[in-house]
Amino acid sequence: MRRGRGRWVPAVLVMAVATACGAPLQDLGPLPPRYSGPPLAADEAVADLTAAMAEEGVTVRRMPQNTSPIECHETLGAEYPSATADAALRSGFARARSGHGWKESQAPAEGMLSLRKANWTATTELTGSAAAEFPTAQVVITLLCDGAHSKPQAPATPSAGSPTAR
């Protein structure tokens, strides 16, 4: 087999590469969860993180659920003095680690803090120097659980003409 300008590729090599790369992939099933133990209920995760933040002087409130299309999603929010918002968030997250069993998690981006507990990940973005020009900063902590999926829609009732209604 001749290929290109003066380069020979033995047919055996081509056959070996094709055979090695042509094997079908085996489905090994879903990935195991990133936590061990029983899942933590949303109310428990929210109460635990709210308590840790309150111990550091940050009073966060749970945002209404009807604004999120995801089941495993919670949002905590507060207005906090801009000058000390970042320090308060850092100390609240440190309190959650030291006194409430939350673990450090890899932050998704620079300027963010992230924690994990059981099946929940809490993330917040630091306000930075941009918020210093305003007297208060909006603090938002987002909690997401493993296995988050869309909220179930109301089950559709079969119409009279459908095969399942007969």
Tab-separated table of C-alpha atoms in Angstrom:
chain	number	residue	atom	x	y	z
A	1	MET	CA	0.000	0.000	0.000
A	2	ARG	CA	1.526	3.284	-1.050
A	3	ARG	CA	0.497	6.515	0.574
A	4	GLY	CA	1.739	10.044	-0.061
A	5	ARG	CA	5.110	10.841	-1.561
A	6	GLY	CA	7.409	7.907	-1.095
A	7	ARG	CA	5.918	6.839	2.252
A	8	TRP	CA	4.843	3.240	2.662
A	9	VAL	CA	2.221	2.245	5.236
A	10	PRO	CA	2.111	-1.501	5.694
A	11	ALA	CA	-1.329	-3.018	5.348
A	12	VAL	CA	-0.842	-4.817	8.671
A	13	LEU	CA	-0.451	-1.514	10.523
A	14	VAL	CA	-3.585	-0.075	8.940
A	15	MET	CA	-5.528	-3.234	9.841
A	16	ALA	CA	-4.255	-3.179	13.460
A	17	VAL	CA	-5.255	0.465	13.952
A	18	ALA	CA	-8.678	-0.088	12.408
A	19	THR	CA	-9.285	-3.117	14.628
A	20	ALA	CA	-8.148	-1.382	17.839
A	21	CYS	CA	-10.211	1.738	17.202
A	22	GLY	CA	-13.256	-0.058	15.898
A	23	ALA	CA	-14.279	-1.862	19.115
A	24	PRO	CA	-17.758	-0.891	20.325
A	25	LEU	CA	-18.015	0.989	23.602
A	26	GLN	CA	-19.603	-0.838	26.496
A	27	ASP	CA	-22.350	0.911	28.480
A	28	LEU	CA	-21.339	0.741	32.137
A	29	GLY	CA	-24.492	2.428	33.421
A	30	PRO	CA	-24.909	5.720	35.262
A	31	LEU	CA	-22.075	7.281	37.186
A	32	PRO	CA	-22.181	6.807	40.950
A	33	PRO	CA	-23.179	9.856	43.009
A	34	ARG	CA	-20.436	12.201	44.183
A	35	TYR	CA	-21.420	11.703	47.798
A	36	SER	CA	-21.813	8.794	50.138
A	37	GLY	CA	-24.647	8.271	52.536
A	38	PRO	CA	-28.295	9.219	52.371
A	39	PRO	CA	-29.296	12.296	50.378
A	40	LEU	CA	-29.927	15.462	52.345
A	41	ALA	CA	-33.397	16.987	51.968
A	42	ALA	CA	-33.595	20.508	50.542
A	43	ASP	CA	-35.094	21.892	53.748
A	44	GLU	CA	-32.203	20.461	55.784
A	45	ALA	CA	-29.529	21.808	53.423
A	46	VAL	CA	-31.121	25.265	53.402
A	47	ALA	CA	-31.593	25.344	57.194
A	48	ASP	CA	-28.020	24.186	57.795
A	49	LEU	CA	-26.402	26.745	55.510
A	50	THR	CA	-28.736	29.503	56.738
A	51	ALA	CA	-27.713	28.722	60.341
A	52	ALA	CA	-24.000	28.784	59.473
A	53	MET	CA	-24.348	32.146	57.733
A	54	ALA	CA	-26.433	33.562	60.640
A	55	GLU	CA	-23.696	32.579	63.099
A	56	GLU	CA	-21.431	34.948	61.154
A	57	GLY	CA	-24.005	37.750	61.058
A	58	VAL	CA	-25.313	37.183	57.534
A	59	THR	CA	-29.087	36.753	57.496
A	60	VAL	CA	-30.058	35.036	54.248
A	61	ARG	CA	-33.603	34.199	53.250
A	62	ARG	CA	-34.872	31.418	51.034
A	63	MET	CA	-36.161	32.651	47.695
A	64	PRO	CA	-39.525	31.420	46.358
A	65	GLN	CA	-39.409	28.076	44.543
A	66	ASN	CA	-41.910	28.910	41.832
A	67	THR	CA	-39.288	30.914	39.937
A	68	SER	CA	-37.044	27.902	39.247
A	69	PRO	CA	-37.821	25.141	36.732
A	70	ILE	CA	-35.335	22.796	38.447
A	71	GLU	CA	-36.342	20.605	41.401
A	72	CYS	CA	-32.971	20.416	43.096
A	73	HIS	CA	-32.329	24.139	43.120
A	74	GLU	CA	-32.531	26.518	46.062
A	75	THR	CA	-31.529	30.165	46.268
A	76	LEU	CA	-30.647	32.110	49.394
A	77	GLY	CA	-30.380	35.871	49.203
A	78	ALA	CA	-29.629	38.904	51.327
A	79	GLU	CA	-28.623	42.525	51.120
A	80	TYR	CA	-25.424	43.201	52.979
A	81	PRO	CA	-23.185	46.260	53.418
A	82	SER	CA	-20.891	46.326	50.383
A	83	ALA	CA	-17.745	47.111	52.332
A	84	THR	CA	-17.926	43.843	54.314
A	85	ALA	CA	-19.985	41.539	52.058
A	86	ASP	CA	-17.053	39.452	50.765
A	87	ALA	CA	-15.545	39.016	54.231
A	88	ALA	CA	-18.944	37.989	55.611
A	89	LEU	CA	-19.442	35.428	52.823
A	90	ARG	CA	-15.975	33.967	53.407
A	91	SER	CA	-16.524	33.715	57.159
A	92	GLY	CA	-20.014	32.227	56.681
A	93	PHE	CA	-18.650	29.560	54.329
A	94	ALA	CA	-15.775	28.907	56.772
A	95	ARG	CA	-18.328	28.454	59.577
A	96	ALA	CA	-20.309	26.018	57.412
A	97	ARG	CA	-17.086	23.992	56.927
A	98	SER	CA	-15.928	24.049	60.521
A	99	GLY	CA	-19.205	23.740	62.382
A	100	HIS	CA	-21.769	22.255	60.023
A	101	GLY	CA	-19.965	19.530	58.085
A	102	TRP	CA	-19.775	21.233	54.688
A	103	LYS	CA	-16.645	20.444	52.661
A	104	GLU	CA	-14.596	22.659	50.383
A	105	SER	CA	-15.554	22.213	46.730
A	106	GLN	CA	-13.885	23.398	43.563
A	107	ALA	CA	-15.301	26.807	42.674
A	108	PRO	CA	-16.577	26.993	39.095
A	109	ALA	CA	-14.781	30.287	38.429
A	110	GLU	CA	-12.408	32.826	39.907
A	111	GLY	CA	-14.078	35.023	42.525
A	112	MET	CA	-16.528	32.352	43.645
A	113	LEU	CA	-16.832	30.193	46.757
A	114	SER	CA	-18.178	26.656	46.712
A	115	LEU	CA	-19.047	24.026	49.348
A	116	ARG	CA	-20.468	20.473	49.281
A	117	LYS	CA	-22.523	18.523	51.785
A	118	ALA	CA	-24.075	15.161	50.940
A	119	ASN	CA	-25.828	15.634	47.611
A	120	TRP	CA	-25.797	19.474	47.700
A	121	THR	CA	-23.345	22.045	46.336
A	122	ALA	CA	-23.562	25.660	47.525
A	123	THR	CA	-21.963	28.372	45.399
A	124	THR	CA	-21.741	32.136	45.748
A	125	GLU	CA	-20.001	34.875	43.827
A	126	LEU	CA	-17.981	37.422	45.751
A	127	THR	CA	-19.101	41.004	45.181
A	128	GLY	CA	-15.573	42.306	44.567
A	129	SER	CA	-14.584	45.934	44.283
A	130	ALA	CA	-17.372	46.744	41.799
A	131	ALA	CA	-19.961	46.707	44.581
A	132	ALA	CA	-17.992	49.229	46.679
A	133	GLU	CA	-19.671	52.157	44.913
A	134	PHE	CA	-23.071	51.082	46.330
A	135	PRO	CA	-23.964	51.060	50.040
A	136	THR	CA	-25.359	47.497	49.910
A	137	ALA	CA	-24.605	44.437	47.805
A	138	GLN	CA	-26.983	41.666	46.814
A	139	VAL	CA	-25.614	38.381	48.195
A	140	VAL	CA	-26.886	35.232	46.439
A	141	ILE	CA	-26.069	31.646	47.403
A	142	THR	CA	-27.187	28.970	44.959
A	143	LEU	CA	-27.681	25.385	46.108
A	144	LEU	CA	-27.900	22.562	43.557
A	145	CYS	CA	-28.266	18.881	44.290
A	146	ASP	CA	-26.823	15.950	42.368
A	147	GLY	CA	-29.315	14.452	39.987
A	148	ALA	CA	-31.136	17.726	39.388
A	149	HIS	CA	-33.770	17.431	36.702
A	150	SER	CA	-36.727	19.395	35.458
A	151	LYS	CA	-39.762	19.548	37.673
A	152	PRO	CA	-42.356	17.043	36.536
A	153	GLN	CA	-45.160	18.448	34.474
A	154	ALA	CA	-48.760	17.646	35.344
A	155	PRO	CA	-49.572	14.243	33.858
A	156	ALA	CA	-51.429	14.516	30.598
A	157	THR	CA	-54.840	12.893	30.582
A	158	PRO	CA	-55.381	10.658	27.574
A	159	SER	CA	-57.931	11.902	25.090
A	160	ALA	CA	-60.980	9.817	24.233
A	161	GLY	CA	-59.528	8.898	20.840
A	162	SER	CA	-56.160	7.651	22.103
A	163	PRO	CA	-55.461	3.898	22.381
A	164	THR	CA	-54.708	4.149	26.134
A	165	ALA	CA	-58.118	5.638	26.913
A	166	ARG	CA	-60.053	2.671	25.525
